[in-house]
Short mmCIF file of C-alpha atoms in Angstrom, two decimals:
data_model
loop_
_atom_site.label_atom_id
_atom_site.label_comp_id
_atom_site.label_asym_id
_atom_site.label_seq_id
_atom_site.Cartn_x
_atom_site.Cartn_y
_atom_site.Cartn_z
CA ALA A 83 13.30 -18.14 -12.64
CA GLN A 84 13.21 -16.71 -16.10
CA SER A 85 15.91 -14.71 -17.85
CA VAL A 86 16.84 -13.25 -21.21
CA THR A 87 20.20 -13.04 -22.97
CA GLN A 88 20.92 -10.45 -25.63
CA LEU A 89 24.46 -10.56 -26.95
CA GLY A 90 26.32 -7.59 -28.35
CA SER A 91 25.31 -4.36 -26.63
CA HIS A 92 25.95 -2.30 -29.79
CA VAL A 93 24.89 -3.40 -33.26
CA SER A 94 25.82 -1.47 -36.39
CA VAL A 95 23.89 -2.02 -39.60
CA SER A 96 24.02 -0.29 -42.96
CA GLU A 97 20.92 1.45 -44.23
CA GLY A 98 18.99 -1.03 -46.38
CA ALA A 99 20.68 -4.08 -44.84
CA LEU A 100 19.10 -6.81 -42.74
CA VAL A 101 18.57 -6.08 -39.07
CA LEU A 102 19.03 -9.15 -36.86
CA LEU A 103 18.89 -8.95 -33.06
CA ARG A 104 19.27 -12.17 -31.13
CA CYS A 105 17.34 -13.10 -28.01
CA ASN A 106 17.61 -16.32 -26.05
CA TYR A 107 15.50 -17.01 -23.00
CA SER A 108 15.52 -19.32 -20.05
CA SER A 109 12.18 -20.39 -18.60
CA SER A 110 10.95 -23.51 -16.87
CA VAL A 111 7.40 -22.96 -18.15
CA PRO A 112 6.06 -21.92 -21.57
CA PRO A 113 7.13 -18.32 -22.09
CA TYR A 114 5.46 -15.22 -23.34
CA LEU A 115 8.01 -13.17 -25.30
CA PHE A 116 8.17 -9.48 -26.12
CA TRP A 117 10.34 -7.03 -28.03
CA TYR A 118 10.32 -3.39 -26.98
CA VAL A 119 12.03 -0.40 -28.62
CA GLN A 120 13.26 2.70 -26.79
CA TYR A 121 13.98 5.89 -28.70
CA PRO A 122 16.12 8.57 -27.03
CA ASN A 123 14.35 10.31 -24.15
CA GLN A 124 11.23 8.25 -24.65
CA GLY A 125 9.61 5.32 -22.88
CA LEU A 126 9.65 1.76 -24.11
CA GLN A 127 7.23 0.95 -26.92
CA LEU A 128 6.01 -2.56 -27.75
CA LEU A 129 7.18 -3.82 -31.15
CA LEU A 130 5.61 -7.26 -31.02
CA LYS A 131 4.80 -10.14 -28.71
CA TYR A 132 4.38 -13.90 -28.80
CA THR A 133 1.87 -15.54 -26.50
CA THR A 134 0.43 -18.62 -28.21
CA GLY A 135 -0.37 -19.78 -31.72
CA ALA A 136 1.64 -18.84 -34.79
CA THR A 137 5.34 -18.77 -34.02
CA LEU A 138 6.15 -16.09 -36.58
CA VAL A 139 4.97 -12.77 -35.20
CA LYS A 140 4.74 -9.55 -37.16
CA GLY A 141 5.01 -6.22 -35.42
CA ILE A 142 5.12 -2.53 -36.13
CA ASN A 143 7.58 -0.75 -38.42
CA GLY A 144 8.27 -3.87 -40.51
CA PHE A 145 9.77 -5.94 -37.70
CA GLU A 146 9.05 -9.60 -37.11
CA ALA A 147 10.26 -12.32 -34.75
CA GLU A 148 10.07 -16.09 -34.69
CA PHE A 149 9.61 -18.19 -31.56
CA LYS A 150 11.75 -21.34 -31.74
CA LYS A 151 11.13 -23.52 -28.73
CA SER A 152 13.86 -26.03 -29.60
CA GLU A 153 16.43 -23.22 -29.68
CA THR A 154 14.87 -21.19 -26.82
CA SER A 155 15.12 -18.18 -29.10
CA PHE A 156 13.03 -15.22 -30.21
CA HIS A 157 15.22 -13.32 -32.67
CA LEU A 158 14.04 -10.01 -34.13
CA THR A 159 14.50 -9.19 -37.81
CA LYS A 160 13.75 -6.48 -40.34
CA PRO A 161 14.65 -7.00 -44.00
CA SER A 162 15.83 -3.47 -44.70
CA ALA A 163 17.14 -1.04 -42.07
CA HIS A 164 16.01 2.57 -42.08
CA MET A 165 17.68 5.49 -40.38
CA SER A 166 14.65 5.79 -38.10
CA ASP A 167 15.38 2.31 -36.70
CA ALA A 168 18.28 3.69 -34.67
CA ALA A 169 17.22 3.01 -31.08
CA GLU A 170 17.67 0.56 -28.21
CA TYR A 171 15.87 -2.75 -28.42
CA PHE A 172 14.92 -4.95 -25.47
CA CYS A 173 13.76 -8.54 -25.39
CA ALA A 174 11.60 -9.57 -22.43
CA VAL A 175 9.93 -12.71 -21.09
CA SER A 176 7.03 -13.47 -18.78
CA HIS A 177 4.76 -16.49 -18.37
CA TYR A 178 1.20 -17.46 -17.57
CA GLY A 179 0.13 -16.32 -14.14
CA ASN A 180 2.98 -13.86 -13.69
CA ASN A 181 3.14 -10.72 -15.83
CA ARG A 182 6.41 -9.53 -14.35
CA LEU A 183 8.63 -8.82 -17.36
CA ALA A 184 12.26 -9.94 -17.18
CA PHE A 185 14.28 -7.86 -19.63
CA GLY A 186 17.54 -8.49 -21.40
CA LYS A 187 20.33 -5.89 -21.33
CA GLY A 188 19.31 -4.44 -24.67
CA ASN A 189 20.91 -3.81 -28.06
CA GLN A 190 21.80 -0.28 -29.16
CA VAL A 191 21.26 -0.22 -32.92
CA VAL A 192 23.20 2.26 -35.03
CA VAL A 193 22.22 2.67 -38.69
CA ILE A 194 25.04 3.71 -41.00
CA PRO A 195 24.04 5.74 -44.07
CA GLU B 182 -5.33 8.69 -25.83
CA ALA B 183 -2.88 10.25 -23.41
CA GLY B 184 0.11 8.12 -22.47
CA VAL B 185 1.75 7.47 -19.12
CA ALA B 186 2.93 10.73 -17.58
CA GLN B 187 5.91 11.03 -15.26
CA SER B 188 7.54 13.91 -13.43
CA PRO B 189 10.08 15.23 -12.97
CA ARG B 190 12.01 14.16 -16.08
CA TYR B 191 15.38 14.80 -14.47
CA LYS B 192 16.55 15.05 -10.87
CA ILE B 193 19.98 15.57 -9.34
CA ILE B 194 20.45 15.12 -5.60
CA GLU B 195 23.22 14.55 -3.08
CA LYS B 196 23.56 11.15 -1.43
CA ARG B 197 21.51 10.75 1.74
CA GLN B 198 18.88 13.18 0.45
CA SER B 199 15.31 12.16 -0.29
CA VAL B 200 13.55 12.20 -3.64
CA ALA B 201 10.08 11.42 -4.95
CA PHE B 202 8.81 10.56 -8.40
CA TRP B 203 5.25 10.83 -9.64
CA CYS B 204 3.37 8.75 -12.22
CA ASN B 205 -0.05 9.14 -13.81
CA PRO B 206 -1.04 5.99 -15.73
CA ILE B 207 -3.27 5.73 -18.76
CA SER B 208 -6.88 6.33 -17.80
CA GLY B 209 -8.66 3.12 -16.90
CA HIS B 210 -5.54 1.04 -16.46
CA ALA B 211 -5.82 -1.04 -13.31
CA THR B 212 -2.20 -2.14 -13.09
CA LEU B 213 0.77 0.12 -12.49
CA TYR B 214 4.47 -0.80 -12.43
CA TRP B 215 7.67 0.93 -11.34
CA TYR B 216 10.92 -0.18 -12.98
CA GLN B 217 14.53 0.78 -12.33
CA GLN B 218 16.81 0.96 -15.38
CA ILE B 219 20.50 1.27 -14.57
CA LEU B 220 22.76 2.42 -17.41
CA GLY B 221 23.64 -0.48 -19.68
CA GLN B 222 20.98 -2.79 -18.27
CA GLY B 223 17.37 -3.64 -19.00
CA PRO B 224 14.58 -2.40 -16.76
CA LYS B 225 14.07 -4.25 -13.47
CA LEU B 226 10.65 -4.37 -11.83
CA LEU B 227 10.55 -2.72 -8.40
CA ILE B 228 6.86 -2.88 -7.56
CA GLN B 229 3.53 -3.71 -9.17
CA PHE B 230 0.10 -2.42 -8.09
CA GLN B 231 -3.32 -3.74 -8.98
CA ASN B 232 -5.65 -0.80 -8.34
CA ASN B 233 -4.36 0.45 -4.96
CA GLY B 234 -3.05 -2.89 -3.71
CA VAL B 235 0.50 -4.23 -4.01
CA VAL B 236 0.80 -7.36 -6.16
CA ASP B 237 4.58 -7.77 -6.19
CA ASP B 238 7.23 -5.82 -4.32
CA SER B 239 9.77 -8.61 -3.96
CA GLN B 240 12.55 -6.62 -5.65
CA LEU B 241 11.90 -3.31 -3.89
CA PRO B 242 14.67 -2.35 -1.40
CA LYS B 243 12.24 -1.64 1.38
CA ASP B 244 14.80 -0.16 3.74
CA ARG B 245 14.99 2.94 1.53
CA PHE B 246 12.35 2.69 -1.20
CA SER B 247 8.62 3.11 -0.74
CA ALA B 248 5.71 3.46 -3.11
CA GLU B 249 2.04 4.13 -2.87
CA ARG B 250 -0.93 4.32 -5.17
CA LEU B 251 -3.68 6.09 -3.32
CA LYS B 252 -7.15 5.84 -4.86
CA GLY B 253 -5.85 3.41 -7.44
CA VAL B 254 -4.77 6.06 -9.95
CA ASP B 255 -1.60 8.15 -9.49
CA SER B 256 1.46 6.69 -7.84
CA THR B 257 4.51 8.02 -6.02
CA LEU B 258 7.87 6.30 -5.62
CA LYS B 259 10.16 7.62 -2.88
CA ILE B 260 13.79 7.01 -2.04
CA GLN B 261 14.98 7.96 1.44
CA PRO B 262 17.93 8.22 1.86
CA ALA B 263 19.42 7.98 -1.62
CA LYS B 264 22.68 6.17 -2.35
CA LEU B 265 25.07 6.57 -5.26
CA GLU B 266 23.94 3.24 -6.71
CA ASP B 267 20.38 4.55 -7.02
CA SER B 268 21.44 6.61 -10.03
CA ALA B 269 19.19 5.25 -12.79
CA VAL B 270 16.14 5.95 -14.91
CA TYR B 271 12.90 5.18 -13.09
CA LEU B 272 10.20 4.04 -15.46
CA CYS B 273 6.50 3.87 -14.76
CA ALA B 274 4.25 1.61 -16.83
CA SER B 275 0.60 0.69 -16.82
CA SER B 276 -1.58 -2.03 -18.29
CA LEU B 277 -5.30 -2.60 -18.53
CA GLU B 278 -5.26 -5.70 -16.32
CA THR B 279 -2.72 -8.07 -14.80
CA THR B 280 -2.93 -10.89 -17.30
CA SER B 281 0.43 -12.12 -18.54
CA THR B 282 -0.20 -11.13 -22.14
CA ASP B 283 -1.31 -7.57 -21.43
CA THR B 284 0.79 -4.91 -23.10
CA GLN B 285 2.58 -2.64 -20.66
CA TYR B 286 2.72 1.02 -21.73
CA PHE B 287 5.73 2.95 -20.49
CA GLY B 288 6.20 6.57 -19.56
CA PRO B 289 9.30 8.57 -20.58
CA GLY B 290 11.01 7.97 -17.23
CA THR B 291 12.74 10.08 -14.59
CA ARG B 292 16.51 10.20 -14.80
CA LEU B 293 17.98 10.35 -11.27
CA THR B 294 21.58 11.30 -10.63
CA VAL B 295 22.90 10.88 -7.09
CA LEU B 296 26.14 12.76 -6.38
#
């Protein structure tokens, strides 16, 4: 079975500061990894995904994530937070042959002016 | 391109009542998913359709939940009878195919409150 751990349900970051959201996964087979963002009253939107190839993945809105197999991690970063980044962020995992997404509990990001 | 549509957006019912949710996926998307998102948790897959056939319903509480996707387009999720613990947001998603790397596109969800 595969699972995702996201620590810290609420994350506060100052405007202009680094955004770092941690994601660790558990999977017995090579994983496919995803980050989704959910704005209030909206559906989830894909930020970026890792399937194969380059381990540093760039997504929309200036976000990027790096797949580290040795650390079973896929942390999400953005160099400079913007007020519009306030939202809930979910890490998810699937694997070849099974596109069921297993989601973490999410991180609610608050951006402080 | 129109996104995934869901209705209603909000629903409040008494326990033991029945409720139904509707989803219209993105045009041409073969795969449709229903997720349950309880407050403070990530979405959990309830059922996955490929066209009008069920691919995975292993986490669907079949004693009270049912879903169908007639004609391989729209889908309906029903709860009968509802329990307090069914209070959640029900998300519908669709993807072009069922490959593991396909992006799933989510609708805005239906927020269900069971009193």
